[in-house]
PDB file of C-alpha atoms in Angstrom:
ATOM      1  CA  UNK A 848     111.906 123.449  86.977  1.00 38.00           C
ATOM      2  CA  UNK A 849     111.078 120.744  84.465  1.00 36.00           C
ATOM      3  CA  UNK A 850     107.709 119.683  83.152  1.00 37.00           C
ATOM      4  CA  UNK A 851     107.063 116.143  84.398  1.00 38.00           C
ATOM      5  CA  UNK A 852     105.305 113.681  82.127  1.00 38.00           C
ATOM      6  CA  UNK A 853     104.060 110.549  83.838  1.00 40.00           C
ATOM      7  CA  UNK A 854     102.707 107.502  82.092  1.00 40.00           C
ATOM      8  CA  UNK A 855     101.429 104.508  84.002  1.00 42.00           C
ATOM      9  CA  UNK A 856     100.277 101.235  82.503  1.00 41.00           C
ATOM     10  CA  UNK A 857      98.463  98.727  84.704  1.00 40.00           C
ATOM     11  CA  UNK A 858      97.541  95.153  83.871  1.00 38.00           C
ATOM     12  CA  UNK A 859      94.615  93.891  85.938  1.00 38.00           C
ATOM     13  CA  UNK A 860      93.699  90.255  86.355  1.00 38.00           C
ATOM     14  CA  UNK A 861      90.349  89.165  87.734  1.00 37.00           C
ATOM     15  CA  UNK A 862      90.580  86.639  90.531  1.00 38.00           C
ATOM     16  CA  UNK A 863      88.726  83.340  90.165  1.00 41.00           C
ATOM     17  CA  UNK A 864      86.476  83.936  93.184  1.00 41.00           C
ATOM     18  CA  UNK A 865      83.750  86.571  92.609  1.00 42.00           C
ATOM     19  CA  UNK A 866      84.130  88.068  96.092  1.00 44.00           C
ATOM     20  CA  UNK A 867      87.798  88.930  95.509  1.00 42.00           C
ATOM     21  CA  UNK A 868      88.598  92.287  93.884  1.00 44.00           C
ATOM     22  CA  UNK A 869      90.832  92.530  90.817  1.00 43.00           C
ATOM     23  CA  UNK A 870      94.502  92.668  91.680  1.00 41.00           C
ATOM     24  CA  UNK A 871      97.441  94.397  90.097  1.00 40.00           C
ATOM     25  CA  UNK A 872      99.225  91.819  87.956  1.00 39.00           C
ATOM     26  CA  UNK A 873     101.976  93.994  86.522  1.00 40.00           C
ATOM     27  CA  UNK A 874     102.918  97.583  86.035  1.00 43.00           C
ATOM     28  CA  UNK A 875     105.064  99.808  83.905  1.00 43.00           C
ATOM     29  CA  UNK A 876     105.854 103.211  85.298  1.00 42.00           C
ATOM     30  CA  UNK A 877     107.732 105.900  83.431  1.00 41.00           C
ATOM     31  CA  UNK A 878     108.763 109.361  84.546  1.00 39.00           C
ATOM     32  CA  UNK A 879     110.258 111.841  82.119  1.00 38.00           C
ATOM     33  CA  UNK A 880     111.585 114.988  83.781  1.00 37.00           C
ATOM     34  CA  UNK A 881     113.467 117.335  81.544  1.00 37.00           C
ATOM     35  CA  UNK A 882     115.142 116.805  78.218  1.00 38.00           C
ATOM     36  CA  UNK A 883     117.324 113.773  79.061  1.00 40.00           C
ATOM     37  CA  UNK A 884     116.079 112.260  82.319  1.00 38.00           C
ATOM     38  CA  UNK A 885     113.934 109.164  81.981  1.00 39.00           C
ATOM     39  CA  UNK A 886     113.293 106.314  84.378  1.00 42.00           C
ATOM     40  CA  UNK A 887     111.258 103.204  83.624  1.00 42.00           C
ATOM     41  CA  UNK A 888     110.212 100.564  86.117  1.00 44.00           C
ATOM     42  CA  UNK A 889     108.590  97.374  84.886  1.00 45.00           C
ATOM     43  CA  UNK A 890     107.822  94.416  87.064  1.00 48.00           C
ATOM     44  CA  UNK A 891     105.311  91.764  85.979  1.00 43.00           C
ATOM     45  CA  UNK A 892     104.175  89.034  88.339  1.00 38.00           C
ATOM     46  CA  UNK A 893     106.915  86.760  86.954  1.00 36.00           C
ATOM     47  CA  UNK A 894     109.497  88.698  88.978  1.00 34.00           C
ATOM     48  CA  UNK A 895     111.433  90.185  86.093  1.00 33.00           C
ATOM     49  CA  UNK A 896     112.710  93.717  86.470  1.00 33.00           C
ATOM     50  CA  UNK A 897     113.836  96.341  84.002  1.00 34.00           C
ATOM     51  CA  UNK A 898     115.470  99.605  84.982  1.00 36.00           C
ATOM     52  CA  UNK A 899     116.956 102.223  82.715  1.00 37.00           C
ATOM     53  CA  UNK A 900     119.250 104.641  84.507  1.00 37.00           C
ATOM     54  CA  UNK A 901     118.494 108.333  84.080  1.00 40.00           C
ATOM     55  CA  UNK A 902     121.044 110.594  82.472  1.00 40.00           C
ATOM     56  CA  UNK A 903     123.641 111.812  84.977  1.00 43.00           C
ATOM     57  CA  UNK A 904     122.869 115.090  86.691  1.00 44.00           C
ATOM     58  CA  UNK A 905     125.382 117.919  86.742  1.00 44.00           C
ATOM     59  CA  UNK A 906     128.004 117.358  89.430  1.00 46.00           C
ATOM     60  CA  UNK A 907     127.970 119.465  92.562  1.00 43.00           C
ATOM     61  CA  UNK A 908     130.942 121.498  93.571  1.00 42.00           C
ATOM     62  CA  UNK A 909     133.221 119.761  96.060  1.00 42.00           C
ATOM     63  CA  UNK A 910     131.881 121.910  98.901  1.00 42.00           C
ATOM     64  CA  UNK A 911     128.297 120.783  98.159  1.00 44.00           C
ATOM     65  CA  UNK A 912     129.128 117.137  97.459  1.00 41.00           C
ATOM     66  CA  UNK A 913     127.039 114.593  99.292  1.00 40.00           C
ATOM     67  CA  UNK A 914     128.470 111.177 100.128  1.00 42.00           C
ATOM     68  CA  UNK A 915     127.951 108.621  97.383  1.00 44.00           C
ATOM     69  CA  UNK A 916     125.027 106.385  98.165  1.00 50.00           C
ATOM     70  CA  UNK A 917     123.318 103.536  96.375  1.00 50.00           C
ATOM     71  CA  UNK A 918     120.135 104.145  98.369  1.00 58.00           C
ATOM     72  CA  UNK A 919     118.662 106.410  95.668  1.00 63.00           C
ATOM     73  CA  UNK A 920     118.507 103.500  93.203  1.00 87.00           C
ATOM     74  CA  UNK A 921     117.903 100.735  95.769  1.00 93.00           C
ATOM     75  CA  UNK A 922     114.520  99.041  96.105  1.00 96.00           C
ATOM     76  CA  UNK A 923     112.156 101.231  98.078  1.00 96.00           C
ATOM     77  CA  UNK A 924     108.839 103.038  98.302  1.00 97.00           C
ATOM     78  CA  UNK A 925     108.335 105.804  95.728  1.00 97.00           C
ATOM     79  CA  UNK A 926     105.389 108.112  95.088  1.00 97.00           C
ATOM     80  CA  UNK A 927     103.971 110.445  92.468  1.00 97.00           C
ATOM     81  CA  UNK A 928     100.919 112.720  92.457  1.00 97.00           C
ATOM     82  CA  UNK A 929      98.383 111.796  89.768  1.00 96.00           C
ATOM     83  CA  UNK A 930      94.741 112.365  88.993  1.00 96.00           C
ATOM     84  CA  UNK A 931      92.591 109.292  89.654  1.00 96.00           C
ATOM     85  CA  UNK A 932      91.574 109.212  85.970  1.00 95.00           C
ATOM     86  CA  UNK A 933      95.270 108.745  85.044  1.00 95.00           C
ATOM     87  CA  UNK A 934      95.473 105.477  87.014  1.00 95.00           C
ATOM     88  CA  UNK A 935      93.714 103.668  84.156  1.00 94.00           C
ATOM     89  CA  UNK A 936      91.046 102.070  86.355  1.00 95.00           C
ATOM     90  CA  UNK A 937      88.079 103.592  84.503  1.00 95.00           C
ATOM     91  CA  UNK A 938      86.979 106.121  87.118  1.00 96.00           C
ATOM     92  CA  UNK A 939      85.833 109.606  86.067  1.00 95.00           C
ATOM     93  CA  UNK A 940      87.564 111.554  88.821  1.00 96.00           C
ATOM     94  CA  UNK A 941      89.689 114.677  88.760  1.00 96.00           C
ATOM     95  CA  UNK A 942      90.858 114.221  92.358  1.00 96.00           C
ATOM     96  CA  UNK A 943      94.635 114.237  92.784  1.00 96.00           C
ATOM     97  CA  UNK A 944      96.055 111.353  94.815  1.00 97.00           C
ATOM     98  CA  UNK A 945      99.508 110.231  95.897  1.00 97.00           C
ATOM     99  CA  UNK A 946     100.197 106.957  94.044  1.00 97.00           C
ATOM    100  CA  UNK A 947     102.737 104.909  96.022  1.00 98.00           C
ATOM    101  CA  UNK A 948     104.695 102.183  94.256  1.00 97.00           C
ATOM    102  CA  UNK A 949     107.873 100.138  94.634  1.00 97.00           C
ATOM    103  CA  UNK A 950     110.868 100.886  92.466  1.00 95.00           C
ATOM    104  CA  UNK A 951     114.606 100.543  92.386  1.00 94.00           C
ATOM    105  CA  UNK A 952     117.238  97.916  91.807  1.00 92.00           C
ATOM    106  CA  UNK A 953     117.472  94.571  93.551  1.00 91.00           C
ATOM    107  CA  UNK A 954     120.841  92.948  93.923  1.00 86.00           C
ATOM    108  CA  UNK A 955     120.975  89.269  93.059  1.00 81.00           C
ATOM    109  CA  UNK A 956     122.271  87.410  96.094  1.00 79.00           C
ATOM    110  CA  UNK A 957     123.121  83.762  95.540  1.00 81.00           C
ATOM    111  CA  UNK A 958     121.952  81.661  98.476  1.00 84.00           C
ATOM    112  CA  UNK A 959     122.820  78.015  99.142  1.00 91.00           C
ATOM    113  CA  UNK A 960     119.383  77.158  97.747  1.00 87.00           C
ATOM    114  CA  UNK A 961     120.150  79.054  94.504  1.00 83.00           C
ATOM    115  CA  UNK A 962     123.514  77.319  94.087  1.00 88.00           C
ATOM    116  CA  UNK A 963     122.028  73.865  94.717  1.00 92.00           C
ATOM    117  CA  UNK A 964     119.050  74.509  92.424  1.00 87.00           C
ATOM    118  CA  UNK A 965     121.396  75.651  89.623  1.00 87.00           C
ATOM    119  CA  UNK A 966     123.473  72.481  90.044  1.00 90.00           C
ATOM    120  CA  UNK A 967     120.348  70.282  89.918  1.00 92.00           C
ATOM    121  CA  UNK A 968     119.031  72.129  86.848  1.00 90.00           C
ATOM    122  CA  UNK A 969     122.348  71.667  85.012  1.00 91.00           C
ATOM    123  CA  UNK A 970     122.403  67.993  85.967  1.00 91.00           C
ATOM    124  CA  UNK A 971     118.884  67.441  84.623  1.00 90.00           C
ATOM    125  CA  UNK A 972     117.520  66.418  88.032  1.00 92.00           C
ATOM    126  CA  UNK A 973     115.029  69.311  88.018  1.00 91.00           C
ATOM    127  CA  UNK A 974     112.964  70.317  84.982  1.00 90.00           C
ATOM    128  CA  UNK A 975     114.039  73.494  83.211  1.00 85.00           C
ATOM    129  CA  UNK A 976     111.813  76.471  84.057  1.00 78.00           C
ATOM    130  CA  UNK A 977     109.812  78.210  81.334  1.00 72.00           C
ATOM    131  CA  UNK A 978     110.348  81.879  80.460  1.00 66.00           C
ATOM    132  CA  UNK A 979     108.387  83.002  83.541  1.00 61.00           C
ATOM    133  CA  UNK A 980     110.778  81.143  85.850  1.00 56.00           C
ATOM    134  CA  UNK A 981     113.849  83.181  84.946  1.00 58.00           C
ATOM    135  CA  UNK A 982     114.998  86.641  85.875  1.00 68.00           C
ATOM    136  CA  UNK A 983     116.489  88.357  88.833  1.00 77.00           C
ATOM    137  CA  UNK A 984     114.908  89.604  92.010  1.00 85.00           C
ATOM    138  CA  UNK A 985     112.192  92.210  91.669  1.00 91.00           C
ATOM    139  CA  UNK A 986     111.293  95.191  93.858  1.00 94.00           C
ATOM    140  CA  UNK A 987     107.718  94.374  94.922  1.00 96.00           C
ATOM    141  CA  UNK A 988     105.240  95.566  97.566  1.00 97.00           C
ATOM    142  CA  UNK A 989     105.307  93.635 100.840  1.00 97.00           C
ATOM    143  CA  UNK A 990     101.985  95.105 101.928  1.00 97.00           C
ATOM    144  CA  UNK A 991      99.410  97.471 100.478  1.00 98.00           C
ATOM    145  CA  UNK A 992      97.049 100.297 101.393  1.00 98.00           C
ATOM    146  CA  UNK A 993      93.564 101.039 100.077  1.00 98.00           C
ATOM    147  CA  UNK A 994      92.776 104.199  98.122  1.00 97.00           C
ATOM    148  CA  UNK A 995      89.524 106.113  98.724  1.00 97.00           C
ATOM    149  CA  UNK A 996      88.478 109.017  96.515  1.00 97.00           C
ATOM    150  CA  UNK A 997      85.472 111.064  95.406  1.00 96.00           C
ATOM    151  CA  UNK A 998      84.545 110.850  91.716  1.00 96.00           C
ATOM    152  CA  UNK A 999      83.137 113.668  89.572  1.00 97.00           C
ATOM    153  CA  UNK A1000      79.549 112.526  90.341  1.00 97.00           C
ATOM    154  CA  UNK A1001      80.277 113.005  94.077  1.00 97.00           C
ATOM    155  CA  UNK A1002      80.340 109.252  94.857  1.00 97.00           C
ATOM    156  CA  UNK A1003      82.971 107.700  97.114  1.00 97.00           C
ATOM    157  CA  UNK A1004      85.026 104.784  95.821  1.00 97.00           C
ATOM    158  CA  UNK A1005      87.493 102.550  97.610  1.00 97.00           C
ATOM    159  CA  UNK A1006      90.050 100.511  95.665  1.00 97.00           C
ATOM    160  CA  UNK A1007      91.522  97.859  97.933  1.00 97.00           C
ATOM    161  CA  UNK A1008      95.239  97.136  98.012  1.00 97.00           C
ATOM    162  CA  UNK A1009      96.113  99.657  95.289  1.00 97.00           C
ATOM    163  CA  UNK A1010      98.967 101.551  96.939  1.00 98.00           C
ATOM    164  CA  UNK A1011     102.261 100.019  98.032  1.00 98.00           C
ATOM    165  CA  UNK A1012     102.913 100.498 101.754  1.00 98.00           C
ATOM    166  CA  UNK A1013     106.255  98.672 101.975  1.00 97.00           C
ATOM    167  CA  UNK A1014     108.756  97.234  99.500  1.00 97.00           C
ATOM    168  CA  UNK A1015     111.279  94.421  99.365  1.00 95.00           C
ATOM    169  CA  UNK A1016     113.273  92.462  96.803  1.00 92.00           C
ATOM    170  CA  UNK A1017     111.440  89.256  95.865  1.00 87.00           C
ATOM    171  CA  UNK A1018     112.534  86.342  93.704  1.00 78.00           C
TER     172      UNK A1018
END
């Protein structure tokens, strides 16, 4: 059993309309479990993605070996138990919640649109994108769930669209 250290950094952006709640603009999620295992997921709204592979685990004996699968590192829904105060949203709450997020690798698939766009960019027909227009596909939520919790003053709070409910590669 390893001690698990979780750090979560959220960047919130206020919407321009006062009736709209703040939305999650980007996140960095890091899990450190044990002396050499570390995983970092970072995915700002510009659709860039960074993933550092954890250190390899000890191999199973041939009788215990499971079939090799890329599904463990593929884009999908992940979760971790955290106290509400650790979410960085400013609530004084000790309640433990299941934070659901999207993580994993997204394979870059070149479509006909991508090939044509690259040709037009090289030919100068289309303007070159700025730094936010580059990068590979990103594992992002396709829909969200709300989170309701009780704070330490015994008041209920509801944070809309905080938890990922489905994931897909975008960009």
